[in-house]
CSV table of C-alpha atoms in Angstrom, one decimal:
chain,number,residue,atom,x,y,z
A,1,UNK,CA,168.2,118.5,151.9
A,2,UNK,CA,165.3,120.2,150.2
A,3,UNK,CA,162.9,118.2,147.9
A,4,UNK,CA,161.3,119.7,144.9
A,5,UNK,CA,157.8,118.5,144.9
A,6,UNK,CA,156.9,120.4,141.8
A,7,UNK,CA,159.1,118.8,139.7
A,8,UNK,CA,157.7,115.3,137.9
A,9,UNK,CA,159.8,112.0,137.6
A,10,UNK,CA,158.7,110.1,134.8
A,11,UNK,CA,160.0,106.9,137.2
A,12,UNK,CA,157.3,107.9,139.7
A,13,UNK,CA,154.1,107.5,137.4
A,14,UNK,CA,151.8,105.8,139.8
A,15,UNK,CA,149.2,105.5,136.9
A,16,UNK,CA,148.7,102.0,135.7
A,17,UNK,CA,150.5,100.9,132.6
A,18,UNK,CA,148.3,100.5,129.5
A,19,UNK,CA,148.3,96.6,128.2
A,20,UNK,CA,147.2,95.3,124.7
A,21,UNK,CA,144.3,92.6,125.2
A,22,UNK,CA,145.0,89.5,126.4
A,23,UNK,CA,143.3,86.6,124.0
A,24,UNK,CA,142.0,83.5,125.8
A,25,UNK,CA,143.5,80.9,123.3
A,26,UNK,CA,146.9,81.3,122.6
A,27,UNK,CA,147.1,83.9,119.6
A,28,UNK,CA,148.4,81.5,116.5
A,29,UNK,CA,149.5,82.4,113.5
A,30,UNK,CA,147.7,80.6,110.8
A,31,UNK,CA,150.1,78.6,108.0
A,32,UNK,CA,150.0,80.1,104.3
A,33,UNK,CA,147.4,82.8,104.8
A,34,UNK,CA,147.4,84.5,100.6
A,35,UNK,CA,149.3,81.5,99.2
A,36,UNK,CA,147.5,78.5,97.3
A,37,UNK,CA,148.9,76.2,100.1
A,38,UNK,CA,146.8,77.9,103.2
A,39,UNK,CA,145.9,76.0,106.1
A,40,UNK,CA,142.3,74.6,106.9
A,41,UNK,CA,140.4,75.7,109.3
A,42,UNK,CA,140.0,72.1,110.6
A,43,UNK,CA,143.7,71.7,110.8
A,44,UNK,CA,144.2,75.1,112.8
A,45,UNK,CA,141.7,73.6,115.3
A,46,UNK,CA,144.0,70.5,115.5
A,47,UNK,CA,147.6,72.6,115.5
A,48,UNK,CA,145.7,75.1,118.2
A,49,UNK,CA,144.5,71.9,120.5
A,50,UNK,CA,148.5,71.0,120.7
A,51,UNK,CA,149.8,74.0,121.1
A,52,UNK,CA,147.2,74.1,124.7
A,53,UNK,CA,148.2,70.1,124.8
A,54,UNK,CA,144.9,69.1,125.3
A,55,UNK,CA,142.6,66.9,122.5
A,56,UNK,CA,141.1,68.6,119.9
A,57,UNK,CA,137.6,67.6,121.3
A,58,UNK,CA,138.2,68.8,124.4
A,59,UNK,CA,139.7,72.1,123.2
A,60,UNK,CA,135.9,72.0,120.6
A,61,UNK,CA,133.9,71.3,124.2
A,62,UNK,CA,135.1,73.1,126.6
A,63,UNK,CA,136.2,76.3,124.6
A,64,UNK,CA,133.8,76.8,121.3
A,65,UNK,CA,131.0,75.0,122.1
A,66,UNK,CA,129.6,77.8,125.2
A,67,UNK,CA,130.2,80.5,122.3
A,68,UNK,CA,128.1,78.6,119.5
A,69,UNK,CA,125.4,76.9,121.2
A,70,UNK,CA,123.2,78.6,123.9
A,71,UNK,CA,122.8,76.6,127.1
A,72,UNK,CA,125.5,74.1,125.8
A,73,UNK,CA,126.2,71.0,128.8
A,74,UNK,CA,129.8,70.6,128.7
A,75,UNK,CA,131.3,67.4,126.9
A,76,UNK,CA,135.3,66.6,126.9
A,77,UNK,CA,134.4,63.7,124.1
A,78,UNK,CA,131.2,65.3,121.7
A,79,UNK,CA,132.4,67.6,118.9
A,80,UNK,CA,128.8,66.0,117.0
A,81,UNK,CA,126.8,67.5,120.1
A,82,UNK,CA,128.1,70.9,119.0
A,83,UNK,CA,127.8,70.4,115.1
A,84,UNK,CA,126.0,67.4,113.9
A,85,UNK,CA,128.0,64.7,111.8
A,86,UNK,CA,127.1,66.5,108.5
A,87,UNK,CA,128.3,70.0,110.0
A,88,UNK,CA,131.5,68.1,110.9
A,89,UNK,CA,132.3,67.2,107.5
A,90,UNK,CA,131.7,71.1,106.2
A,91,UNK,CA,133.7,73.5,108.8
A,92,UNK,CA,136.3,74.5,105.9
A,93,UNK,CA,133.2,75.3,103.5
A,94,UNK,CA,130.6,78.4,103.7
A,95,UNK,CA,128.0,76.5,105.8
A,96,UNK,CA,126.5,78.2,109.2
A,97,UNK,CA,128.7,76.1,111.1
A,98,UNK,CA,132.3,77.3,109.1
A,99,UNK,CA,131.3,80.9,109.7
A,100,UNK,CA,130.3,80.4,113.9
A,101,UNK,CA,133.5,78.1,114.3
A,102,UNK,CA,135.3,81.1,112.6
A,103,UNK,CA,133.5,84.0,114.9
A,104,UNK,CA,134.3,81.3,117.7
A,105,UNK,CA,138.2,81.0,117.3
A,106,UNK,CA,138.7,84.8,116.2
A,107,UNK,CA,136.8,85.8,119.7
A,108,UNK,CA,139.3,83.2,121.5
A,109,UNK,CA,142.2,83.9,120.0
A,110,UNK,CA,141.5,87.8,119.0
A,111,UNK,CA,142.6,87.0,115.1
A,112,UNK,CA,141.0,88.4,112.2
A,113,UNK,CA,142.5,86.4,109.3
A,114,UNK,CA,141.1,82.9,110.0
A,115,UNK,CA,137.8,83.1,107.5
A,116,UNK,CA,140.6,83.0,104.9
A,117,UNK,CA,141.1,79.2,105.7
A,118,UNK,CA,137.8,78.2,104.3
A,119,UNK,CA,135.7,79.4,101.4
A,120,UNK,CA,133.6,82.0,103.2
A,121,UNK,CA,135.0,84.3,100.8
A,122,UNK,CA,133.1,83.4,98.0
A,123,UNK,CA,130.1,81.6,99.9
A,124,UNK,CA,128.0,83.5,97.3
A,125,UNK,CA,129.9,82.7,94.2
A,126,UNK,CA,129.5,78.6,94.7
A,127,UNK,CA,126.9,76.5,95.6
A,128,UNK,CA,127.3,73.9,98.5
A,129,UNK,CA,126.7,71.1,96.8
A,130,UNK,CA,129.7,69.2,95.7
A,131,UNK,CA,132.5,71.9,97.2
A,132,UNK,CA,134.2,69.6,100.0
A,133,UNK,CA,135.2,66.2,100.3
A,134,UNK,CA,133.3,64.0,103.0
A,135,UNK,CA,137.0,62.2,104.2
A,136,UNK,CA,140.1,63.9,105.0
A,137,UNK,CA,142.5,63.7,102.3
A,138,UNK,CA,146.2,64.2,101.8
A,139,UNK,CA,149.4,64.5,100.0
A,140,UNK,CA,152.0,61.4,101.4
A,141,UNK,CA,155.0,63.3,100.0
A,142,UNK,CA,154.2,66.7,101.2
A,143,UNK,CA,153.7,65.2,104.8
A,144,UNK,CA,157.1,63.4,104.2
A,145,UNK,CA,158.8,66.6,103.2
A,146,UNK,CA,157.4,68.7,105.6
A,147,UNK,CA,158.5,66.1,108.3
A,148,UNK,CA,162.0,65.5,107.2
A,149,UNK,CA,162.6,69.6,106.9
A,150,UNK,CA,161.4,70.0,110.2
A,151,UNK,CA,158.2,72.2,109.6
A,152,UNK,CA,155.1,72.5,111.1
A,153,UNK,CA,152.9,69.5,109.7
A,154,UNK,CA,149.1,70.8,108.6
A,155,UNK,CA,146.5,70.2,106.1
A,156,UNK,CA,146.3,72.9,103.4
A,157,UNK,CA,142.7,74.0,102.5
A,158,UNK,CA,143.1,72.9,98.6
A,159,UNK,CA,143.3,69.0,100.3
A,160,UNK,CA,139.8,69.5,101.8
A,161,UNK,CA,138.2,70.4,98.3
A,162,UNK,CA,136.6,67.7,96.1
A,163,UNK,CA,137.6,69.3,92.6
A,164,UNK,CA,141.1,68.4,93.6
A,165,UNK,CA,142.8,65.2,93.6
A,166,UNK,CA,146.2,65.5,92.6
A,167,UNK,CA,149.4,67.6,94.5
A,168,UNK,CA,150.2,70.1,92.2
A,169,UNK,CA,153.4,70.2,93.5
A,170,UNK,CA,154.0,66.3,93.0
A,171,UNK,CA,151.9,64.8,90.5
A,172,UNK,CA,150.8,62.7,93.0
A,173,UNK,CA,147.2,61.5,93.8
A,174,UNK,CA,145.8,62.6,96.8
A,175,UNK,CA,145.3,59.9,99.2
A,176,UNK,CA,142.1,59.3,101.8
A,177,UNK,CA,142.9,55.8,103.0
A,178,UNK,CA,145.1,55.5,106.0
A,179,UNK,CA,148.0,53.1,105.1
A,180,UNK,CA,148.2,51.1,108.0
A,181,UNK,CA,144.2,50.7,108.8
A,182,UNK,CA,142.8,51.3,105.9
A,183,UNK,CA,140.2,53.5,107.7
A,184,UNK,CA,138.5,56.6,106.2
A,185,UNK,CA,138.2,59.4,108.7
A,186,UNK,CA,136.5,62.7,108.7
A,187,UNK,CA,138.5,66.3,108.7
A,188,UNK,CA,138.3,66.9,112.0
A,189,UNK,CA,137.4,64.3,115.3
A,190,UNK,CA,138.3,64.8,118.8
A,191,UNK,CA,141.6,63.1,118.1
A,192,UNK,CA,142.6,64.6,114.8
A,193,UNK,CA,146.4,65.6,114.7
A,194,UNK,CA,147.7,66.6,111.3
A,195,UNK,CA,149.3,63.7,109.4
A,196,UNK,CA,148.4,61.1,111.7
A,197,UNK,CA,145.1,58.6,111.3
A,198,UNK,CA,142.5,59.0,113.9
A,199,UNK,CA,142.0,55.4,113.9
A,200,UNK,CA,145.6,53.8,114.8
A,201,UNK,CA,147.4,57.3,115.0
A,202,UNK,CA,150.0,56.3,112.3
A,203,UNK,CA,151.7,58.4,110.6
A,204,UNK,CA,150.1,59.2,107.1
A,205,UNK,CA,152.9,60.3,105.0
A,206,UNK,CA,155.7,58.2,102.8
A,207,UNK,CA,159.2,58.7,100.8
A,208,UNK,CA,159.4,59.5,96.9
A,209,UNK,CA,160.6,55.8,96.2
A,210,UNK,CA,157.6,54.0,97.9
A,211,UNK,CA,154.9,55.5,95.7
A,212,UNK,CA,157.2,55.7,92.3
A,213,UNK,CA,154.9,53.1,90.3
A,214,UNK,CA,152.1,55.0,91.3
A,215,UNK,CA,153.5,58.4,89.7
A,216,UNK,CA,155.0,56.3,86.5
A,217,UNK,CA,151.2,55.5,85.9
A,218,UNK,CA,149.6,59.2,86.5
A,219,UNK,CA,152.1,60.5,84.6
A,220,UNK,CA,150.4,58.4,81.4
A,221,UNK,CA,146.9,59.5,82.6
A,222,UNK,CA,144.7,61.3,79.9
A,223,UNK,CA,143.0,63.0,83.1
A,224,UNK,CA,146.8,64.3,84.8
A,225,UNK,CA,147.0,68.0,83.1
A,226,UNK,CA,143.3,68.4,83.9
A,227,UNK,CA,143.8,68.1,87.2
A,228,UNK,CA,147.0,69.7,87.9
A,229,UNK,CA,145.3,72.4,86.2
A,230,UNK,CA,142.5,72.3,88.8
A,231,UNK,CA,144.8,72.4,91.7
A,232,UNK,CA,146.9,75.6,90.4
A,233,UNK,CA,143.9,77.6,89.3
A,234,UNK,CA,141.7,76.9,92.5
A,235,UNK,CA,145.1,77.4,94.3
A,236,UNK,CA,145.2,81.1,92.8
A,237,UNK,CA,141.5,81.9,93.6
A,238,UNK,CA,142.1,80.3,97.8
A,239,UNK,CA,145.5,82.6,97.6
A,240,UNK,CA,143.5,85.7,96.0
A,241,UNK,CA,141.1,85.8,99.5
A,242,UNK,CA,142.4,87.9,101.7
A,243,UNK,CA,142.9,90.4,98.9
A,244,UNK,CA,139.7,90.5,97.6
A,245,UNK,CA,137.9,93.9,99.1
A,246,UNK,CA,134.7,92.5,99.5
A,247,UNK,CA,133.0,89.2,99.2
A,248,UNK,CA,131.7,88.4,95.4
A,249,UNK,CA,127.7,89.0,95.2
A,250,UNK,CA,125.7,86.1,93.6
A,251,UNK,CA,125.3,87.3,90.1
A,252,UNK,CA,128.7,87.4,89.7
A,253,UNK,CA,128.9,84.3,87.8
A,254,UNK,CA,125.6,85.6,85.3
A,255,UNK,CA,127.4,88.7,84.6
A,256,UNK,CA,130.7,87.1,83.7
A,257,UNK,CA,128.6,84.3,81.4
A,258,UNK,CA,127.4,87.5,79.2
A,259,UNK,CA,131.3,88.7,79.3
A,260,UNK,CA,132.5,85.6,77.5
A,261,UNK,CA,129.7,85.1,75.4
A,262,UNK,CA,129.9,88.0,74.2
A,263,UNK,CA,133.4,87.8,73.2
A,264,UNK,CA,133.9,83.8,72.4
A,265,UNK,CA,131.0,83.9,70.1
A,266,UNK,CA,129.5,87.0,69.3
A,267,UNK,CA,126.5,86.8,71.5
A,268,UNK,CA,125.8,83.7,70.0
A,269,UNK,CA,124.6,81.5,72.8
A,270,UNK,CA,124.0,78.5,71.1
A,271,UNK,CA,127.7,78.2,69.5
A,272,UNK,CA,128.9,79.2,73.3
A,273,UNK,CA,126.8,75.6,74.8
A,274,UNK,CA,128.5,73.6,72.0
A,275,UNK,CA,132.2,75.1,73.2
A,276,UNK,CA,131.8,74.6,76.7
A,277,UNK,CA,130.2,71.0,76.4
A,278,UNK,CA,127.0,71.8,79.0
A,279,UNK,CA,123.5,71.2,78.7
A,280,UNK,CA,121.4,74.0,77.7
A,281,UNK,CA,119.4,74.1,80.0
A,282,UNK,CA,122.4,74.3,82.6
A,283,UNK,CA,123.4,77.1,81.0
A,284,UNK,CA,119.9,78.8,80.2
A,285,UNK,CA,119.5,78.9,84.3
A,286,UNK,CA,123.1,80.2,84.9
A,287,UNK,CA,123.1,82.8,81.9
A,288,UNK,CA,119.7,83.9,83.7
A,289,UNK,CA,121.0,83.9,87.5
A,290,UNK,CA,118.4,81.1,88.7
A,291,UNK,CA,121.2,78.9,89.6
A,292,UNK,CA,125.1,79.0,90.0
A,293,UNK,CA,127.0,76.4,89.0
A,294,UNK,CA,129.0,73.5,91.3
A,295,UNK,CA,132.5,74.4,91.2
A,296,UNK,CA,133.6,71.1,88.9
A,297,UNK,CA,131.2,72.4,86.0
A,298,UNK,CA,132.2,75.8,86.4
A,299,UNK,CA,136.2,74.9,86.2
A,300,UNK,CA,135.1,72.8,83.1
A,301,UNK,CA,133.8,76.3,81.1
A,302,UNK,CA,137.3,78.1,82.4
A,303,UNK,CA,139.2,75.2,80.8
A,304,UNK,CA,137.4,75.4,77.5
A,305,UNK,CA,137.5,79.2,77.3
A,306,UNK,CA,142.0,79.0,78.2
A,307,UNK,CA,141.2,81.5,81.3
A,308,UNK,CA,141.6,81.4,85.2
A,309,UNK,CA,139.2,80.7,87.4
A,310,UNK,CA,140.0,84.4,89.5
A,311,UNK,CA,139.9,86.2,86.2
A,312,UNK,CA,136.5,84.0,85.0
A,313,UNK,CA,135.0,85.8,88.2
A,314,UNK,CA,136.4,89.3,87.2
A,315,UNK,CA,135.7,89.0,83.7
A,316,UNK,CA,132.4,91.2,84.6
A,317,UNK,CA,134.7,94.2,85.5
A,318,UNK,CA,136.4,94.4,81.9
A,319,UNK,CA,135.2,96.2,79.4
A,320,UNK,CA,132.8,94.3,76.9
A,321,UNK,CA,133.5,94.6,73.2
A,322,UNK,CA,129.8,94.3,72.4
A,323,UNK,CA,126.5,94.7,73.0
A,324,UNK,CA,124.7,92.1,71.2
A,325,UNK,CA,123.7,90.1,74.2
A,326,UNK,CA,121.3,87.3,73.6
A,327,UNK,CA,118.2,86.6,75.6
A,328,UNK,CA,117.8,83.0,77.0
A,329,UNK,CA,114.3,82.1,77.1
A,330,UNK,CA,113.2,78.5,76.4
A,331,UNK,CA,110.2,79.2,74.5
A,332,UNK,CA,112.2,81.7,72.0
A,333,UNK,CA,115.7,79.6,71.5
A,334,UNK,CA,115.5,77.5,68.5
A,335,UNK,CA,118.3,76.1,67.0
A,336,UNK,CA,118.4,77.8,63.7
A,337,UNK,CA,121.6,77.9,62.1
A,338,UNK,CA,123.2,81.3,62.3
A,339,UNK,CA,126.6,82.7,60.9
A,340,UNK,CA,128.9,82.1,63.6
A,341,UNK,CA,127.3,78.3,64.1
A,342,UNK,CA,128.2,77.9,60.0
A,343,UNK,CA,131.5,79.0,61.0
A,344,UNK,CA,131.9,76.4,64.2
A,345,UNK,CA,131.2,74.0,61.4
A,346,UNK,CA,133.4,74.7,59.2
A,347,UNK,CA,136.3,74.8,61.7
A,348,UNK,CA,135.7,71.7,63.0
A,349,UNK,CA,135.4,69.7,60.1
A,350,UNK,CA,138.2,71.1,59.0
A,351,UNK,CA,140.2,70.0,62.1
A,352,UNK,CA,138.7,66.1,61.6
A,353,UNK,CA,139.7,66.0,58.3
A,354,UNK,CA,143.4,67.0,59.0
A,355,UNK,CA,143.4,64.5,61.7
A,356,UNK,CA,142.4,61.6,60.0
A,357,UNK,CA,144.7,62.6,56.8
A,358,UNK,CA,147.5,62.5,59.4
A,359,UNK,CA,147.0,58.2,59.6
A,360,UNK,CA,147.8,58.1,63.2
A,361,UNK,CA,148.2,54.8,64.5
A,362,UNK,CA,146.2,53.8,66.7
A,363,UNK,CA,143.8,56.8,66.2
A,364,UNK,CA,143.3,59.2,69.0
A,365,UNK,CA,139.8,58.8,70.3
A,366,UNK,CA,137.5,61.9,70.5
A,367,UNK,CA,138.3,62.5,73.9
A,368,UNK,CA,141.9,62.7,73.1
A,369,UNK,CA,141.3,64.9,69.5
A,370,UNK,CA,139.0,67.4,72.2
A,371,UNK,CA,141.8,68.0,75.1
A,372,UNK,CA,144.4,68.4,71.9
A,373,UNK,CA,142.9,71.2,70.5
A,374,UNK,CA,141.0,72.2,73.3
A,375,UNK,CA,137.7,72.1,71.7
A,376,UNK,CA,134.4,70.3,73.5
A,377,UNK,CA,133.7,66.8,72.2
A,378,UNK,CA,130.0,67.3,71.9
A,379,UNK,CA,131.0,70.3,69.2
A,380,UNK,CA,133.1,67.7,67.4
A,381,UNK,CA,130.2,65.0,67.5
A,382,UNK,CA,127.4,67.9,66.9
A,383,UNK,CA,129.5,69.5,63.8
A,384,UNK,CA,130.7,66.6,62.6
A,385,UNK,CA,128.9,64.0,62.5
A,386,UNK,CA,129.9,62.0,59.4
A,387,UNK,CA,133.6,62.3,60.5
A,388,UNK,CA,133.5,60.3,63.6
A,389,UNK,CA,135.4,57.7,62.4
A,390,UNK,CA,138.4,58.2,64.7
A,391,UNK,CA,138.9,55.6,67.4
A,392,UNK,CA,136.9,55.6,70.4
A,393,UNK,CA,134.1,57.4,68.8
């Protein structure tokens, strides 16, 4: 039998077959990634210790904390020797220790995506003062649901952020108090587990019929549509992240200011402060880029001017229908009446007087007559003094 030698058999490659990388955590996919319902980065960690069936802590020790800290003395128990308590309480926000934990898990795991389950994206756009909650909070009937249908139980980023406090998708109030203890705990420890209490481990969520009295009463709340409104619009700016092409620079906010000015009251910055209901000089330092505003005050402007808080922050990339921008410098704003001011005065006392000729009984409050017609209650009180004799005043 003669052999060929020249010939090749692809069977007979002796070279050594290519492999992708090989990541040293297991490589898991992150829950909701572009939806308002994404996961936090503090539940991942938690999910990502289970999935290895080892404690979170000891996953934080013996894993992430030789990548964050140099010369780092390995602990199975410490996650506060790597952080610091009040690091602890920020890992979903745009803090130092959010962004390493991030780099950290995306080196382990070899995912790009996770940055996306806190507010890095728009470190620059809000301030860190006032953006998370200090405790872990939760939805009981999401947990519930979740459990019943058999999915993966987690804790969406939109629970971690203190702006919200109702489940959009259930009216119900989020809750921070483990049912069985009564302990507060914070969003991540070296026993977190999702849905379960750090303290006695019980299980945190509960059926539609044990919490009915509590919905019958939100559900007459003045303060309900606010807040569902909250959690749907800062839902569609945490859904909008992985989208966005670049991270918003800090005078984003200034730029968008002069956008709506311009067009809610003709460059008129003094009739803008009376519609949004902010001091002026809150708005003098914003308007000027010297400070950003805390999330809550800036959600309070969006509501007043009927917009989104995504297009709020893209406002600046519309074209403006004027030029007639106003200059805010203490020393030159005095508050002389102008046209569109007359006009705000008009329209307002008009409004008060058709709601007093309607003899409502009791009469709505201020409060009540502002949210109605969507109108601040210091224009109502600053217009229309002499009219204020509707309850509540």
């Amino acid at each position: 039998m003669t052999v060929n030698f020249g010939t090749t058999d692809e069977l007979w490659n002796l070279e050594p077959p290519k492999f992708l990388p090989r990541s040293r955590l297991f490589h898991q996919l992150p829950i909701g990634v572009g939806t308002p319902h994404v996961e936090s980065l503090t539940s991942y960690v938690s999910r990502l210790a289970v999935a290895h069936s080892v404690s979170t802590g000891t996953l934080l020790a013996i894993e992430v904390g030789p990548l964050i800290k140099t010369n780092y003395l390995l602990n199975r128990k410490s996650i506060v020797a790597i952080y610091g308590q009040e690091s602890v309480r920020a890992l979903n926000g745009i803090r130092l220790g959010a962004l390493q934990l991030v780099q950290a898990l995306e080196t382990l795991t070899l995912r790009t995506d996770l940055r996306f389950l806190t507010m890095l994206t728009w470190a620059e756009v809000f301030p860190v003062l006032g953006l998370l909650k200090h405790k872990q909070a939760w939805c009981p009937l999401c947990l519930q649901e979740w459990l019943e249908n058999r999915k993966e139980i987690y804790l969406p980023l939109l629970w971690a952020l203190n702006v919200i406090k109702v489940c959009p998708y259930h009216y119900q109030p989020l809750q921070s108090q483990c049912p069985h203890c009564q302990v507060q705990f914070l969003p991540l420890w070296r026993t977190s587990r999702p849905g379960y209490c750090l303290k006695c481990s019980g299980w945190l969520g509960s059926s539609k019929d044990a919490r009915d009295g509590e919905l019958n009463f939100l559900e007459t709340n003045d303060e309900l549509q606010w807040n569902i409104w909250v959690a749907n619009t800062v839902g569609d700016l945490i859904a909008q992240a992985p989208y966005q092409p670049s991270p918003l620079p800090r005078e984003t906010i200034k730029k968008s200011l002069v956008f709506f000015v311009n067009q809610f009251s003709n460059g008129d910055v003094l009739a803008f402060e009376q519609l949004i209901k902010l001091s002026n000089s809150e708005i003098a330092q914003w308007y000027s880029g010297t400070t950003i505003p805390t999330l809550d005050k800036l959600l309070k402007i969006c509501y007043q001017l009927k917009t989104s808080l995504i297009d709020f922050l893209q406002a600046q990339t519309l074209p403006q229908s004027g030029t007639n921008q106003v200059a805010l410098c203490p020393s030159s704003r005095q508050r002389q009446p102008t046209v569109t001011s007359q006009r705000n005065k008009t329209r307002i006392r008009s409004l008060l007087t058709s709601v007093l000729n309607q003899n409502e009984y009791p009469s709505p409050s201020v409060r009540v007559v502002a949210r109605r017609y969507h109108v601040g209650g210091a224009t109502l009180y600053y217009y229309a003094p002499d009219l204020q004799r509707i309850a509540g005043r």
